[in-house]
PDB file of C-alpha atoms in Angstrom:
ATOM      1  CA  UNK A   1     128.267 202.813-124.581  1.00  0.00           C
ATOM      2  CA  UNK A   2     131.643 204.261-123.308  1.00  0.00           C
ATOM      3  CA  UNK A   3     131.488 206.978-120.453  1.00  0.00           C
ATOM      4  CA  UNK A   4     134.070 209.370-120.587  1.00  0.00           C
ATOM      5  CA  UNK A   5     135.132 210.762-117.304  1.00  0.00           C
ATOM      6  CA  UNK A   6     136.982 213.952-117.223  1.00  0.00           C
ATOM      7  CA  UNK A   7     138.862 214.823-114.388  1.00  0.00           C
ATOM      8  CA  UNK A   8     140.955 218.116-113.546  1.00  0.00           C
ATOM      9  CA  UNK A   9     143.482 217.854-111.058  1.00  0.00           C
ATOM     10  CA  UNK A  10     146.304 220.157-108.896  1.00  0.00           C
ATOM     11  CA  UNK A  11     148.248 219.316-106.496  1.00  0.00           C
ATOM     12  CA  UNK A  12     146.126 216.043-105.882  1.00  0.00           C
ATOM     13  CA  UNK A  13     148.754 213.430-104.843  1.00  0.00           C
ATOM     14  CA  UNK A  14     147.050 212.847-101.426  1.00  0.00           C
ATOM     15  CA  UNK A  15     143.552 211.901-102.909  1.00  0.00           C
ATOM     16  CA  UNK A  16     144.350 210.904-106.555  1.00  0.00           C
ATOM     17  CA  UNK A  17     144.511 207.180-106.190  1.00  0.00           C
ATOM     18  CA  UNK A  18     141.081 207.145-103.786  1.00  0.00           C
ATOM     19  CA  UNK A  19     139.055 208.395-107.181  1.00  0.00           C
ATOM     20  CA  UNK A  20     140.798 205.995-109.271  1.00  0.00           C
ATOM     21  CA  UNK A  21     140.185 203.371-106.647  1.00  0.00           C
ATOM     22  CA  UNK A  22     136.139 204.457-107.125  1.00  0.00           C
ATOM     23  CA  UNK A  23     136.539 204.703-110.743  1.00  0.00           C
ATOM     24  CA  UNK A  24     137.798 200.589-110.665  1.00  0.00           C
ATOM     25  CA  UNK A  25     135.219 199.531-108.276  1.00  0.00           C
ATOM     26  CA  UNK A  26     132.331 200.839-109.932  1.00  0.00           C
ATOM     27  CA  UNK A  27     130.418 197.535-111.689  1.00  0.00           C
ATOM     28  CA  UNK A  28     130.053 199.316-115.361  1.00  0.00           C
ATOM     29  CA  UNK A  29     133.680 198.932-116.596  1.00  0.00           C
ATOM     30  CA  UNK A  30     133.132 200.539-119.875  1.00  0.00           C
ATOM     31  CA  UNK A  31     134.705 203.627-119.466  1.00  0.00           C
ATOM     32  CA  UNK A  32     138.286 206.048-120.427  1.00  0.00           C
ATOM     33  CA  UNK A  33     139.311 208.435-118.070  1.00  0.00           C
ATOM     34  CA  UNK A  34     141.144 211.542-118.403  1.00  0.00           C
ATOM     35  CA  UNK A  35     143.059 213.686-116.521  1.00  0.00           C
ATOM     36  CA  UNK A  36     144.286 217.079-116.879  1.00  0.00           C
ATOM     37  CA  UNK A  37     146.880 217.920-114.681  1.00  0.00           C
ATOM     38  CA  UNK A  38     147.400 221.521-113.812  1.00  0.00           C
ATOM     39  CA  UNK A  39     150.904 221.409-113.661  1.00  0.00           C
ATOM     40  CA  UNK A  40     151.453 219.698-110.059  1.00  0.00           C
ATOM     41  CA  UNK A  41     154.105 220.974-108.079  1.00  0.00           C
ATOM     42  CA  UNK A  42     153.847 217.067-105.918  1.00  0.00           C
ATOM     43  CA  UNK A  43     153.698 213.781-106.958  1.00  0.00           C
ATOM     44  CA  UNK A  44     150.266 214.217-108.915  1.00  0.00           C
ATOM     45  CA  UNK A  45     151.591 213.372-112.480  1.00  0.00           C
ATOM     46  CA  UNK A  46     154.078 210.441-111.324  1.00  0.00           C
ATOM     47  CA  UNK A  47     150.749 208.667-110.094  1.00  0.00           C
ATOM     48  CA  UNK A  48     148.889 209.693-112.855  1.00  0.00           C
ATOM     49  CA  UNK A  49     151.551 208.155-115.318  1.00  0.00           C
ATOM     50  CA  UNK A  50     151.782 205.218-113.459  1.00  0.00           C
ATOM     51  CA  UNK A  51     147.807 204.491-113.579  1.00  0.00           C
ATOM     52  CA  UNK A  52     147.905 204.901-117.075  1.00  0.00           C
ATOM     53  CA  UNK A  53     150.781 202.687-118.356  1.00  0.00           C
ATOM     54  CA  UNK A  54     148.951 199.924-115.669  1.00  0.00           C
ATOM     55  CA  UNK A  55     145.587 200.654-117.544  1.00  0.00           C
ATOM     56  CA  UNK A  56     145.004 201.756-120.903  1.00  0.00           C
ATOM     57  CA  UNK A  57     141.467 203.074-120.341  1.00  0.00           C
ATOM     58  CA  UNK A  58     143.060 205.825-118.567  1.00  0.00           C
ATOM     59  CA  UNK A  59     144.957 208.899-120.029  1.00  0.00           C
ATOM     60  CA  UNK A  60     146.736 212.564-119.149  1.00  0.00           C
ATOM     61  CA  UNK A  61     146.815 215.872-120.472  1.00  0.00           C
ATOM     62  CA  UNK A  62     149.841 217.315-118.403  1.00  0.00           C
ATOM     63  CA  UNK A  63     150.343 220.937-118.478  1.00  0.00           C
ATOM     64  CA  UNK A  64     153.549 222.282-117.418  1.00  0.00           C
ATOM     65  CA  UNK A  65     152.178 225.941-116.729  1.00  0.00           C
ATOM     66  CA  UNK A  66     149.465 226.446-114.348  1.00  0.00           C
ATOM     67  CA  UNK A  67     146.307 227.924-116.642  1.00  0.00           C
ATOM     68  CA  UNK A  68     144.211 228.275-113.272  1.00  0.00           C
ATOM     69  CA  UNK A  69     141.503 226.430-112.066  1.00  0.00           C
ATOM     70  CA  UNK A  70     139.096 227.261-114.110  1.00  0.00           C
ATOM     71  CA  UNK A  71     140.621 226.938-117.451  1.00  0.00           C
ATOM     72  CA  UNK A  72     141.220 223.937-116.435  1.00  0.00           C
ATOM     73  CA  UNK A  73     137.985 222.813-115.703  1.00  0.00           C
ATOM     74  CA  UNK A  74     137.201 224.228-119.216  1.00  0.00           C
ATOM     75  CA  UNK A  75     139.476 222.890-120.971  1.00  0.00           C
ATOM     76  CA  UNK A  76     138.260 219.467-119.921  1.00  0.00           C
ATOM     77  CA  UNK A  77     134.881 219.807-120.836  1.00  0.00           C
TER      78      UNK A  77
END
């Protein structure tokens, strides 16, 4: 069974790569991640991008205007 892990993300640049550190060092491997980036005014989406073209499992919804936090988070789920 694949989990599917959602994750919003702003601004993140700082602590992105320490979740998809935990993400890779968890022992169930059968997984896809997504992220939806609130249009990042940092580095956020570079690091994102690069994740994703080193791993397939993982993918990005990049928004280029800000929708809030909370939309977001909604339109995640």
């Amino acid at each position: 069974m694949t989990v599917e892990i959602l994750i919003p993300c702003y601004n993140s640049e700082e602590k992105i790569m320490d979740v998809v550190e935990s993400i890779l060092s968890q022992t169930y491997q059968d997984f896809k991640v997504t992220f939806f980036n609130n249009a990042s005014s940092d580095l956020t989406y570079d690091i994102i991008q690069t994740v994703c073209e080193a791993d397939s499992r993982f993918s990005i919804i990049n928004r280029i205007t800000n929708i809030g936090a909370s939309l977001n988070i909604h339109a995640a789920l």
